[in-house]
mmCIF file of N, CA, C and O in Angstrom:
data_model
loop_
_atom_site.group_PDB
_atom_site.id
_atom_site.type_symbol
_atom_site.label_atom_id
_atom_site.label_comp_id
_atom_site.label_asym_id
_atom_site.label_seq_id
_atom_site.Cartn_x
_atom_site.Cartn_y
_atom_site.Cartn_z
ATOM 1 N N GLY F 1 11.116 -10.797 -0.520
ATOM 2 C CA GLY F 1 12.180 -9.902 -0.952
ATOM 3 C C GLY F 1 12.885 -10.440 -2.173
ATOM 4 O O GLY F 1 12.535 -11.465 -2.728
ATOM 5 N N GLY F 2 13.867 -9.738 -2.559
ATOM 6 C CA GLY F 2 14.658 -10.056 -3.731
ATOM 7 C C GLY F 2 15.154 -8.776 -4.360
ATOM 8 O O GLY F 2 15.023 -7.692 -3.790
ATOM 9 N N GLN F 3 15.708 -8.879 -5.533
ATOM 10 C CA GLN F 3 16.205 -7.708 -6.242
ATOM 11 C C GLN F 3 15.122 -7.128 -7.150
ATOM 12 O O GLN F 3 14.418 -7.870 -7.839
ATOM 13 N N ALA F 4 14.997 -5.816 -7.146
ATOM 14 C CA ALA F 4 13.963 -5.143 -7.922
ATOM 15 C C ALA F 4 14.083 -5.450 -9.417
ATOM 16 O O ALA F 4 13.072 -5.559 -10.110
ATOM 17 N N ALA F 5 15.290 -5.634 -9.903
ATOM 18 C CA ALA F 5 15.493 -5.902 -11.334
ATOM 19 C C ALA F 5 14.834 -7.213 -11.767
ATOM 20 O O ALA F 5 14.479 -7.371 -12.933
ATOM 21 N N GLN F 6 14.627 -8.146 -10.841
ATOM 22 C CA GLN F 6 13.995 -9.425 -11.174
ATOM 23 C C GLN F 6 12.524 -9.495 -10.749
ATOM 24 O O GLN F 6 11.874 -10.515 -10.946
ATOM 25 N N ALA F 7 11.989 -8.437 -10.171
ATOM 26 C CA ALA F 7 10.608 -8.441 -9.673
ATOM 27 C C ALA F 7 9.611 -8.559 -10.818
ATOM 28 O O ALA F 7 9.828 -8.029 -11.914
ATOM 29 N N LYS F 8 8.522 -9.264 -10.569
ATOM 30 C CA LYS F 8 7.466 -9.429 -11.558
ATOM 31 C C LYS F 8 6.308 -8.503 -11.211
ATOM 32 O O LYS F 8 5.302 -8.915 -10.640
ATOM 33 N N LEU F 9 6.485 -7.225 -11.578
ATOM 34 C CA LEU F 9 5.445 -6.235 -11.356
ATOM 35 C C LEU F 9 4.369 -6.413 -12.413
ATOM 36 O O LEU F 9 4.639 -6.873 -13.521
ATOM 37 N N HIS F 10 3.150 -6.032 -12.065
ATOM 38 C CA HIS F 10 2.035 -6.165 -13.006
ATOM 39 C C HIS F 10 1.161 -4.922 -12.886
ATOM 40 O O HIS F 10 0.362 -4.806 -11.971
ATOM 41 N N GLY F 11 1.336 -4.013 -13.820
ATOM 42 C CA GLY F 11 0.549 -2.779 -13.828
ATOM 43 C C GLY F 11 0.964 -1.777 -12.777
ATOM 44 O O GLY F 11 0.116 -1.231 -12.089
ATOM 45 N N PRO F 12 2.275 -1.511 -12.638
ATOM 46 C CA PRO F 12 2.677 -0.517 -11.640
ATOM 47 C C PRO F 12 2.140 0.861 -11.996
ATOM 48 O O PRO F 12 2.135 1.239 -13.162
ATOM 49 N N CYS F 13 1.681 1.569 -10.985
ATOM 50 C CA CYS F 13 1.104 2.913 -11.212
ATOM 51 C C CYS F 13 1.777 3.955 -10.330
ATOM 52 O O CYS F 13 2.858 4.382 -10.625
ATOM 53 N N GLY F 14 1.121 4.321 -9.239
ATOM 54 C CA GLY F 14 1.590 5.409 -8.395
ATOM 55 C C GLY F 14 2.876 5.095 -7.662
ATOM 56 O O GLY F 14 3.164 3.949 -7.326
ATOM 57 N N MET F 15 3.648 6.158 -7.415
ATOM 58 C CA MET F 15 4.914 6.021 -6.699
ATOM 59 C C MET F 15 5.054 7.157 -5.694
ATOM 60 O O MET F 15 4.495 8.231 -5.874
ATOM 61 N N ALA F 16 5.827 6.893 -4.644
ATOM 62 C CA ALA F 16 6.172 7.916 -3.665
ATOM 63 C C ALA F 16 7.538 7.551 -3.087
ATOM 64 O O ALA F 16 7.866 6.370 -2.962
ATOM 65 N N VAL F 17 8.324 8.566 -2.720
ATOM 66 C CA VAL F 17 9.659 8.339 -2.181
ATOM 67 C C VAL F 17 9.710 8.851 -0.748
ATOM 68 O O VAL F 17 9.198 9.932 -0.437
ATOM 69 N N TRP F 18 10.336 8.047 0.126
ATOM 70 C CA TRP F 18 10.522 8.413 1.535
ATOM 71 C C TRP F 18 11.748 7.696 2.069
ATOM 72 O O TRP F 18 11.895 6.493 1.900
ATOM 73 N N ASN F 19 12.649 8.444 2.683
ATOM 74 C CA ASN F 19 13.784 7.863 3.389
ATOM 75 C C ASN F 19 14.605 6.912 2.497
ATOM 76 O O ASN F 19 14.937 5.803 2.913
ATOM 77 N N ASN F 20 14.881 7.349 1.274
ATOM 78 C CA ASN F 20 15.668 6.581 0.307
ATOM 79 C C ASN F 20 15.004 5.270 -0.116
ATOM 80 O O ASN F 20 15.659 4.309 -0.472
ATOM 81 N N LYS F 21 13.660 5.255 -0.048
ATOM 82 C CA LYS F 21 12.889 4.096 -0.494
ATOM 83 C C LYS F 21 11.805 4.561 -1.448
ATOM 84 O O LYS F 21 11.178 5.590 -1.229
ATOM 85 N N LEU F 22 11.605 3.783 -2.499
ATOM 86 C CA LEU F 22 10.565 4.060 -3.482
ATOM 87 C C LEU F 22 9.402 3.109 -3.227
ATOM 88 O O LEU F 22 9.565 1.884 -3.274
ATOM 89 N N TYR F 23 8.236 3.677 -2.937
ATOM 90 C CA TYR F 23 7.020 2.881 -2.741
ATOM 91 C C TYR F 23 6.250 2.890 -4.050
ATOM 92 O O TYR F 23 6.112 3.926 -4.694
ATOM 93 N N LEU F 24 5.775 1.730 -4.454
ATOM 94 C CA LEU F 24 5.172 1.545 -5.769
ATOM 95 C C LEU F 24 3.847 0.792 -5.650
ATOM 96 O O LEU F 24 3.789 -0.265 -5.021
ATOM 97 N N ALA F 25 2.804 1.349 -6.232
ATOM 98 C CA ALA F 25 1.515 0.654 -6.284
ATOM 99 C C ALA F 25 1.588 -0.375 -7.409
ATOM 100 O O ALA F 25 1.591 -0.029 -8.583
ATOM 101 N N ASP F 26 1.674 -1.631 -7.045
ATOM 102 C CA ASP F 26 1.737 -2.746 -7.992
ATOM 103 C C ASP F 26 0.282 -3.191 -8.225
ATOM 104 O O ASP F 26 -0.189 -4.178 -7.681
ATOM 105 N N THR F 27 -0.407 -2.423 -9.041
ATOM 106 C CA THR F 27 -1.863 -2.460 -9.140
ATOM 107 C C THR F 27 -2.447 -3.843 -9.418
ATOM 108 O O THR F 27 -3.319 -4.304 -8.690
ATOM 109 N N CYS F 28 -1.989 -4.507 -10.434
ATOM 110 C CA CYS F 28 -2.602 -5.796 -10.813
ATOM 111 C C CYS F 28 -2.113 -6.960 -9.955
ATOM 112 O O CYS F 28 -2.694 -8.047 -10.017
ATOM 113 N N ASN F 29 -1.068 -6.754 -9.151
ATOM 114 C CA ASN F 29 -0.674 -7.742 -8.144
ATOM 115 C C ASN F 29 -1.328 -7.427 -6.795
ATOM 116 O O ASN F 29 -1.080 -8.116 -5.812
ATOM 117 N N HIS F 30 -2.132 -6.347 -6.756
ATOM 118 C CA HIS F 30 -2.894 -5.964 -5.565
ATOM 119 C C HIS F 30 -1.999 -5.802 -4.350
ATOM 120 O O HIS F 30 -2.273 -6.336 -3.272
ATOM 121 N N ALA F 31 -0.896 -5.049 -4.545
ATOM 122 C CA ALA F 31 0.088 -4.887 -3.482
ATOM 123 C C ALA F 31 0.771 -3.532 -3.590
ATOM 124 O O ALA F 31 0.712 -2.865 -4.625
ATOM 125 N N VAL F 32 1.417 -3.140 -2.497
ATOM 126 C CA VAL F 32 2.319 -1.994 -2.510
ATOM 127 C C VAL F 32 3.696 -2.554 -2.223
ATOM 128 O O VAL F 32 3.901 -3.298 -1.270
ATOM 129 N N ARG F 33 4.631 -2.205 -3.093
ATOM 130 C CA ARG F 33 5.999 -2.715 -2.991
ATOM 131 C C ARG F 33 6.931 -1.574 -2.568
ATOM 132 O O ARG F 33 6.638 -0.405 -2.832
ATOM 133 N N CYS F 34 8.035 -1.928 -1.953
ATOM 134 C CA CYS F 34 9.033 -0.954 -1.510
ATOM 135 C C CYS F 34 10.388 -1.352 -2.087
ATOM 136 O O CYS F 34 10.858 -2.464 -1.868
ATOM 137 N N ILE F 35 10.994 -0.429 -2.815
ATOM 138 C CA ILE F 35 12.329 -0.649 -3.376
ATOM 139 C C ILE F 35 13.316 0.198 -2.578
ATOM 140 O O ILE F 35 13.161 1.417 -2.482
ATOM 141 N N ASP F 36 14.302 -0.463 -1.995
ATOM 142 C CA ASP F 36 15.369 0.233 -1.289
ATOM 143 C C ASP F 36 16.311 0.787 -2.351
ATOM 144 O O ASP F 36 16.950 0.021 -3.084
ATOM 145 N N LEU F 37 16.383 2.101 -2.462
ATOM 146 C CA LEU F 37 17.179 2.721 -3.520
ATOM 147 C C LEU F 37 18.681 2.575 -3.290
ATOM 148 O O LEU F 37 19.462 2.748 -4.217
ATOM 149 N N ALA F 38 19.084 2.235 -2.084
ATOM 150 C CA ALA F 38 20.509 2.058 -1.793
ATOM 151 C C ALA F 38 21.027 0.705 -2.270
ATOM 152 O O ALA F 38 22.132 0.616 -2.798
ATOM 153 N N ASN F 39 20.217 -0.353 -2.125
ATOM 154 C CA ASN F 39 20.723 -1.686 -2.488
ATOM 155 C C ASN F 39 19.904 -2.409 -3.560
ATOM 156 O O ASN F 39 20.244 -3.516 -3.950
ATOM 157 N N GLY F 40 18.801 -1.818 -4.007
ATOM 158 C CA GLY F 40 18.018 -2.409 -5.092
ATOM 159 C C GLY F 40 17.101 -3.547 -4.691
ATOM 160 O O GLY F 40 16.534 -4.218 -5.543
ATOM 161 N N SER F 41 16.929 -3.774 -3.390
ATOM 162 C CA SER F 41 16.029 -4.850 -2.964
ATOM 163 C C SER F 41 14.577 -4.387 -3.009
ATOM 164 O O SER F 41 14.290 -3.189 -2.933
ATOM 165 N N ILE F 42 13.661 -5.330 -3.138
ATOM 166 C CA ILE F 42 12.236 -5.022 -3.198
ATOM 167 C C ILE F 42 11.488 -5.942 -2.230
ATOM 168 O O ILE F 42 11.832 -7.117 -2.089
ATOM 169 N N ASP F 43 10.510 -5.379 -1.542
ATOM 170 C CA ASP F 43 9.678 -6.133 -0.609
ATOM 171 C C ASP F 43 8.230 -5.690 -0.763
ATOM 172 O O ASP F 43 7.958 -4.560 -1.159
ATOM 173 N N THR F 44 7.309 -6.568 -0.420
ATOM 174 C CA THR F 44 5.898 -6.226 -0.367
ATOM 175 C C THR F 44 5.617 -5.682 1.025
ATOM 176 O O THR F 44 5.885 -6.355 2.018
ATOM 177 N N VAL F 45 5.082 -4.453 1.108
ATOM 178 C CA VAL F 45 4.785 -3.853 2.408
ATOM 179 C C VAL F 45 3.297 -3.864 2.727
ATOM 180 O O VAL F 45 2.911 -3.826 3.884
ATOM 181 N N VAL F 46 2.469 -3.892 1.699
ATOM 182 C CA VAL F 46 1.017 -4.040 1.888
ATOM 183 C C VAL F 46 0.520 -5.006 0.827
ATOM 184 O O VAL F 46 0.820 -4.854 -0.348
ATOM 185 N N GLY F 47 -0.238 -5.998 1.258
ATOM 186 C CA GLY F 47 -0.788 -6.978 0.327
ATOM 187 C C GLY F 47 -0.170 -8.341 0.540
ATOM 188 O O GLY F 47 0.911 -8.476 1.108
ATOM 189 N N LYS F 48 -0.874 -9.323 0.097
ATOM 190 C CA LYS F 48 -0.404 -10.701 0.221
ATOM 191 C C LYS F 48 0.675 -10.927 -0.820
ATOM 192 O O LYS F 48 0.418 -10.831 -2.008
ATOM 193 N N SER F 49 1.868 -11.220 -0.388
ATOM 194 C CA SER F 49 3.032 -11.294 -1.269
ATOM 195 C C SER F 49 2.817 -12.184 -2.490
ATOM 196 O O SER F 49 2.524 -13.359 -2.374
ATOM 197 N N MET F 50 2.946 -11.605 -3.641
ATOM 198 C CA MET F 50 3.011 -12.252 -4.947
ATOM 199 C C MET F 50 2.008 -13.376 -5.179
ATOM 200 O O MET F 50 2.357 -14.438 -5.614
ATOM 201 N N GLY F 51 0.766 -13.137 -4.920
ATOM 202 C CA GLY F 51 -0.213 -14.148 -5.235
ATOM 203 C C GLY F 51 -1.437 -13.560 -5.910
ATOM 204 O O GLY F 51 -2.396 -14.266 -6.147
ATOM 205 N N ALA F 52 -1.380 -12.273 -6.207
ATOM 206 C CA ALA F 52 -2.526 -11.567 -6.772
ATOM 207 C C ALA F 52 -3.787 -11.882 -5.964
ATOM 208 O O ALA F 52 -4.836 -12.150 -6.498
ATOM 209 N N MET F 53 -3.632 -11.882 -4.640
ATOM 210 C CA MET F 53 -4.748 -12.145 -3.735
ATOM 211 C C MET F 53 -5.462 -10.828 -3.463
ATOM 212 O O MET F 53 -5.093 -10.088 -2.564
ATOM 213 N N TRP F 54 -6.460 -10.514 -4.230
ATOM 214 C CA TRP F 54 -7.166 -9.256 -4.072
ATOM 215 C C TRP F 54 -8.305 -9.436 -3.076
ATOM 216 O O TRP F 54 -8.757 -10.527 -2.805
ATOM 217 N N GLY F 55 -8.742 -8.315 -2.538
ATOM 218 C CA GLY F 55 -9.842 -8.357 -1.597
ATOM 219 C C GLY F 55 -9.804 -7.168 -0.675
ATOM 220 O O GLY F 55 -9.222 -6.131 -0.993
ATOM 221 N N TYR F 56 -10.423 -7.317 0.473
ATOM 222 C CA TYR F 56 -10.437 -6.264 1.482
ATOM 223 C C TYR F 56 -10.301 -6.904 2.852
ATOM 224 O O TYR F 56 -11.197 -7.627 3.302
ATOM 225 N N SER F 57 -9.174 -6.687 3.481
ATOM 226 C CA SER F 57 -8.965 -7.195 4.840
ATOM 227 C C SER F 57 -7.728 -6.537 5.418
ATOM 228 O O SER F 57 -6.980 -5.870 4.709
ATOM 229 N N GLY F 58 -7.528 -6.739 6.715
ATOM 230 C CA GLY F 58 -6.279 -6.358 7.345
ATOM 231 C C GLY F 58 -6.272 -5.076 8.136
ATOM 232 O O GLY F 58 -5.258 -4.743 8.739
ATOM 233 N N ASP F 59 -7.373 -4.321 8.165
ATOM 234 C CA ASP F 59 -7.364 -3.069 8.909
ATOM 235 C C ASP F 59 -7.069 -3.324 10.374
ATOM 236 O O ASP F 59 -7.611 -4.237 10.989
ATOM 237 N N GLY F 60 -6.181 -2.521 10.938
ATOM 238 C CA GLY F 60 -5.801 -2.651 12.331
ATOM 239 C C GLY F 60 -4.628 -3.579 12.562
ATOM 240 O O GLY F 60 -4.172 -3.733 13.689
ATOM 241 N N GLY F 61 -4.107 -4.193 11.509
ATOM 242 C CA GLY F 61 -2.992 -5.126 11.644
ATOM 243 C C GLY F 61 -1.768 -4.632 10.913
ATOM 244 O O GLY F 61 -1.593 -3.441 10.673
ATOM 245 N N GLN F 62 -0.931 -5.562 10.529
ATOM 246 C CA GLN F 62 0.284 -5.257 9.787
ATOM 247 C C GLN F 62 -0.004 -5.273 8.290
ATOM 248 O O GLN F 62 -0.810 -6.068 7.808
ATOM 249 N N GLY F 63 0.674 -4.405 7.562
ATOM 250 C CA GLY F 63 0.416 -4.244 6.136
ATOM 251 C C GLY F 63 0.538 -5.502 5.306
ATOM 252 O O GLY F 63 -0.220 -5.722 4.372
ATOM 253 N N GLN F 64 1.490 -6.372 5.623
ATOM 254 C CA GLN F 64 1.689 -7.575 4.821
ATOM 255 C C GLN F 64 0.563 -8.586 4.994
ATOM 256 O O GLN F 64 0.462 -9.530 4.224
ATOM 257 N N GLN F 65 -0.286 -8.394 5.989
ATOM 258 C CA GLN F 65 -1.422 -9.293 6.190
ATOM 259 C C GLN F 65 -2.698 -8.760 5.536
ATOM 260 O O GLN F 65 -3.732 -9.406 5.576
ATOM 261 N N ALA F 66 -2.625 -7.589 4.951
ATOM 262 C CA ALA F 66 -3.796 -6.937 4.371
ATOM 263 C C ALA F 66 -4.052 -7.397 2.942
ATOM 264 O O ALA F 66 -3.163 -7.922 2.281
ATOM 265 N N ALA F 67 -5.276 -7.189 2.496
ATOM 266 C CA ALA F 67 -5.619 -7.438 1.094
ATOM 267 C C ALA F 67 -6.106 -6.129 0.485
ATOM 268 O O ALA F 67 -6.910 -5.408 1.074
ATOM 269 N N LEU F 68 -5.595 -5.824 -0.691
ATOM 270 C CA LEU F 68 -5.995 -4.654 -1.471
ATOM 271 C C LEU F 68 -6.706 -5.124 -2.733
ATOM 272 O O LEU F 68 -6.618 -6.299 -3.091
ATOM 273 N N ASN F 69 -7.344 -4.190 -3.400
ATOM 274 C CA ASN F 69 -7.984 -4.507 -4.675
ATOM 275 C C ASN F 69 -7.689 -3.378 -5.648
ATOM 276 O O ASN F 69 -8.430 -2.409 -5.738
ATOM 277 N N GLY F 70 -6.578 -3.501 -6.334
ATOM 278 C CA GLY F 70 -6.200 -2.524 -7.351
ATOM 279 C C GLY F 70 -5.689 -1.209 -6.789
ATOM 280 O O GLY F 70 -6.197 -0.157 -7.161
ATOM 281 N N PRO F 71 -4.672 -1.230 -5.915
ATOM 282 C CA PRO F 71 -4.125 0.044 -5.432
ATOM 283 C C PRO F 71 -3.602 0.859 -6.604
ATOM 284 O O PRO F 71 -2.959 0.320 -7.498
ATOM 285 N N ARG F 72 -3.926 2.137 -6.621
ATOM 286 C CA ARG F 72 -3.606 2.943 -7.795
ATOM 287 C C ARG F 72 -2.586 4.043 -7.520
ATOM 288 O O ARG F 72 -1.596 4.159 -8.214
ATOM 289 N N ASN F 73 -2.834 4.870 -6.523
ATOM 290 C CA ASN F 73 -1.954 6.007 -6.260
ATOM 291 C C ASN F 73 -1.476 5.993 -4.821
ATOM 292 O O ASN F 73 -2.146 5.453 -3.937
ATOM 293 N N LEU F 74 -0.320 6.629 -4.607
ATOM 294 C CA LEU F 74 0.291 6.695 -3.287
ATOM 295 C C LEU F 74 0.704 8.125 -2.980
ATOM 296 O O LEU F 74 1.027 8.894 -3.886
ATOM 297 N N CYS F 75 0.713 8.429 -1.692
ATOM 298 C CA CYS F 75 1.174 9.734 -1.227
ATOM 299 C C CYS F 75 1.747 9.539 0.171
ATOM 300 O O CYS F 75 1.218 8.744 0.950
ATOM 301 N N ILE F 76 2.810 10.250 0.488
ATOM 302 C CA ILE F 76 3.396 10.173 1.822
ATOM 303 C C ILE F 76 3.293 11.540 2.476
ATOM 304 O O ILE F 76 3.644 12.563 1.882
ATOM 305 N N HIS F 77 2.798 11.528 3.736
ATOM 306 C CA HIS F 77 2.695 12.752 4.532
ATOM 307 C C HIS F 77 2.862 12.374 6.001
ATOM 308 O O HIS F 77 2.219 11.426 6.474
ATOM 309 N N ASN F 78 3.713 13.087 6.709
ATOM 310 C CA ASN F 78 3.953 12.839 8.135
ATOM 311 C C ASN F 78 4.269 11.370 8.426
ATOM 312 O O ASN F 78 3.717 10.779 9.353
ATOM 313 N N ASP F 79 5.144 10.785 7.622
ATOM 314 C CA ASP F 79 5.605 9.403 7.818
ATOM 315 C C ASP F 79 4.501 8.364 7.697
ATOM 316 O O ASP F 79 4.592 7.269 8.250
ATOM 317 N N LYS F 80 3.468 8.691 6.957
ATOM 318 C CA LYS F 80 2.375 7.763 6.681
ATOM 319 C C LYS F 80 2.188 7.657 5.172
ATOM 320 O O LYS F 80 2.232 8.647 4.463
ATOM 321 N N LEU F 81 2.009 6.422 4.716
ATOM 322 C CA LEU F 81 1.784 6.152 3.299
ATOM 323 C C LEU F 81 0.280 6.038 3.065
ATOM 324 O O LEU F 81 -0.370 5.150 3.630
ATOM 325 N N TYR F 82 -0.276 6.928 2.277
ATOM 326 C CA TYR F 82 -1.701 6.918 1.943
ATOM 327 C C TYR F 82 -1.870 6.170 0.628
ATOM 328 O O TYR F 82 -1.167 6.445 -0.348
ATOM 329 N N ILE F 83 -2.803 5.229 0.598
ATOM 330 C CA ILE F 83 -2.987 4.335 -0.541
ATOM 331 C C ILE F 83 -4.397 4.490 -1.078
ATOM 332 O O ILE F 83 -5.372 4.302 -0.336
ATOM 333 N N ALA F 84 -4.520 4.807 -2.357
ATOM 334 C CA ALA F 84 -5.826 4.818 -3.022
ATOM 335 C C ALA F 84 -6.126 3.383 -3.432
ATOM 336 O O ALA F 84 -5.605 2.885 -4.422
ATOM 337 N N ASP F 85 -6.951 2.711 -2.620
ATOM 338 C CA ASP F 85 -7.343 1.318 -2.863
ATOM 339 C C ASP F 85 -8.556 1.374 -3.793
ATOM 340 O O ASP F 85 -9.705 1.288 -3.358
ATOM 341 N N MET F 86 -8.272 1.527 -5.065
ATOM 342 C CA MET F 86 -9.260 1.922 -6.062
ATOM 343 C C MET F 86 -10.505 1.047 -6.103
ATOM 344 O O MET F 86 -11.621 1.535 -5.972
ATOM 345 N N SER F 87 -10.356 -0.236 -6.269
ATOM 346 C CA SER F 87 -11.537 -1.080 -6.460
ATOM 347 C C SER F 87 -12.271 -1.371 -5.160
ATOM 348 O O SER F 87 -13.397 -1.857 -5.185
ATOM 349 N N ASN F 88 -11.660 -1.050 -4.021
ATOM 350 C CA ASN F 88 -12.367 -1.130 -2.742
ATOM 351 C C ASN F 88 -12.980 0.217 -2.361
ATOM 352 O O ASN F 88 -13.626 0.325 -1.327
ATOM 353 N N HIS F 89 -12.730 1.251 -3.169
ATOM 354 C CA HIS F 89 -13.282 2.588 -2.949
ATOM 355 C C HIS F 89 -12.915 3.115 -1.562
ATOM 356 O O HIS F 89 -13.753 3.653 -0.850
ATOM 357 N N ARG F 90 -11.636 2.951 -1.193
ATOM 358 C CA ARG F 90 -11.177 3.366 0.124
ATOM 359 C C ARG F 90 -9.803 4.014 0.043
ATOM 360 O O ARG F 90 -9.027 3.733 -0.857
ATOM 361 N N VAL F 91 -9.535 4.854 1.037
ATOM 362 C CA VAL F 91 -8.183 5.343 1.268
ATOM 363 C C VAL F 91 -7.688 4.599 2.495
ATOM 364 O O VAL F 91 -8.350 4.567 3.528
ATOM 365 N N ARG F 92 -6.524 3.978 2.354
ATOM 366 C CA ARG F 92 -5.957 3.200 3.453
ATOM 367 C C ARG F 92 -4.581 3.769 3.779
ATOM 368 O O ARG F 92 -3.951 4.407 2.931
ATOM 369 N N VAL F 93 -4.126 3.537 4.998
ATOM 370 C CA VAL F 93 -2.920 4.188 5.492
ATOM 371 C C VAL F 93 -1.978 3.160 6.114
ATOM 372 O O VAL F 93 -2.422 2.273 6.845
ATOM 373 N N LEU F 94 -0.693 3.308 5.814
ATOM 374 C CA LEU F 94 0.348 2.490 6.435
ATOM 375 C C LEU F 94 1.301 3.421 7.166
ATOM 376 O O LEU F 94 1.867 4.334 6.564
ATOM 377 N N ASP F 95 1.467 3.211 8.468
ATOM 378 C CA ASP F 95 2.457 3.955 9.235
ATOM 379 C C ASP F 95 3.827 3.396 8.846
ATOM 380 O O ASP F 95 4.085 2.199 9.006
ATOM 381 N N LEU F 96 4.697 4.236 8.329
ATOM 382 C CA LEU F 96 5.975 3.769 7.799
ATOM 383 C C LEU F 96 6.977 3.383 8.880
ATOM 384 O O LEU F 96 7.983 2.741 8.576
ATOM 385 N N HIS F 97 6.705 3.717 10.121
ATOM 386 C CA HIS F 97 7.588 3.303 11.216
ATOM 387 C C HIS F 97 7.140 1.986 11.830
ATOM 388 O O HIS F 97 7.958 1.100 12.068
ATOM 389 N N THR F 98 5.848 1.839 12.081
ATOM 390 C CA THR F 98 5.341 0.658 12.788
ATOM 391 C C THR F 98 4.764 -0.398 11.845
ATOM 392 O O THR F 98 4.537 -1.525 12.250
ATOM 393 N N HIS F 99 4.461 -0.016 10.605
ATOM 394 C CA HIS F 99 3.797 -0.842 9.594
ATOM 395 C C HIS F 99 2.369 -1.195 9.996
ATOM 396 O O HIS F 99 1.773 -2.112 9.453
ATOM 397 N N HIS F 100 1.822 -0.432 10.981
ATOM 398 C CA HIS F 100 0.406 -0.560 11.338
ATOM 399 C C HIS F 100 -0.420 -0.042 10.159
ATOM 400 O O HIS F 100 -0.111 0.980 9.573
ATOM 401 N N TYR F 101 -1.473 -0.756 9.834
ATOM 402 C CA TYR F 101 -2.252 -0.502 8.629
ATOM 403 C C TYR F 101 -3.708 -0.282 9.017
ATOM 404 O O TYR F 101 -4.255 -1.035 9.827
ATOM 405 N N TYR F 102 -4.322 0.752 8.484
ATOM 406 C CA TYR F 102 -5.716 1.023 8.830
ATOM 407 C C TYR F 102 -6.460 1.723 7.705
ATOM 408 O O TYR F 102 -5.866 2.239 6.766
ATOM 409 N N PHE F 103 -7.767 1.737 7.860
ATOM 410 C CA PHE F 103 -8.688 2.347 6.914
ATOM 411 C C PHE F 103 -8.888 3.811 7.299
ATOM 412 O O PHE F 103 -9.034 4.125 8.468
ATOM 413 N N LEU F 104 -8.886 4.702 6.335
ATOM 414 C CA LEU F 104 -9.074 6.122 6.607
ATOM 415 C C LEU F 104 -10.448 6.607 6.161
ATOM 416 O O LEU F 104 -11.152 7.267 6.896
ATOM 417 N N TRP F 105 -10.854 6.254 4.943
ATOM 418 C CA TRP F 105 -12.084 6.829 4.381
ATOM 419 C C TRP F 105 -12.634 5.900 3.323
ATOM 420 O O TRP F 105 -11.889 5.242 2.618
ATOM 421 N N ASN F 106 -13.971 5.841 3.190
ATOM 422 C CA ASN F 106 -14.544 5.131 2.070
ATOM 423 C C ASN F 106 -15.730 5.881 1.500
ATOM 424 O O ASN F 106 -16.348 6.703 2.168
ATOM 425 N N ARG F 107 -16.035 5.580 0.294
ATOM 426 C CA ARG F 107 -17.083 6.268 -0.440
ATOM 427 C C ARG F 107 -18.468 5.940 0.095
ATOM 428 O O ARG F 107 -19.334 6.795 0.164
ATOM 429 N N ALA F 108 -18.673 4.711 0.520
ATOM 430 C CA ALA F 108 -20.007 4.279 0.911
ATOM 431 C C ALA F 108 -20.498 4.950 2.194
ATOM 432 O O ALA F 108 -21.637 5.403 2.268
ATOM 433 N N THR F 109 -19.645 5.015 3.204
ATOM 434 C CA THR F 109 -20.093 5.545 4.493
ATOM 435 C C THR F 109 -19.641 6.977 4.726
ATOM 436 O O THR F 109 -20.153 7.639 5.614
ATOM 437 N N ARG F 110 -18.671 7.426 3.954
ATOM 438 C CA ARG F 110 -18.091 8.754 4.120
ATOM 439 C C ARG F 110 -17.672 9.000 5.577
ATOM 440 O O ARG F 110 -17.854 10.064 6.134
ATOM 441 N N THR F 111 -17.139 7.955 6.160
ATOM 442 C CA THR F 111 -16.597 8.075 7.517
ATOM 443 C C THR F 111 -15.110 7.839 7.480
ATOM 444 O O THR F 111 -14.577 7.402 6.469
ATOM 445 N N HIS F 112 -14.475 8.133 8.550
ATOM 446 C CA HIS F 112 -13.031 7.916 8.605
ATOM 447 C C HIS F 112 -12.630 7.388 9.963
ATOM 448 O O HIS F 112 -13.369 7.484 10.930
ATOM 449 N N TRP F 113 -11.420 6.860 10.003
ATOM 450 C CA TRP F 113 -10.879 6.254 11.211
ATOM 451 C C TRP F 113 -10.469 7.324 12.180
ATOM 452 O O TRP F 113 -9.994 8.348 11.876
#
């Protein structure tokens, strides 16, 4: 955590707003960040915090334990954050209440969770 004004974002792209929070795809840091619009704090909600640790892992666990590879776009629907994990060719989902994180769809198998 910390204040958003001091955050070291790298290639921010997609954004989505839910419950007075701004979710941001921090693409080159391979993470999704959350800015609390009421107090200006920022936290990593998906991805290994501030280490540019890219990869693919974490399905079925908590978002902060997951690895992404170039998240690009975000969308929120029914209290779930949908993440375009671009370089992993997958759509991944974070439940915004429980922070449970899972895989939804990928290009290779065309299957879903």
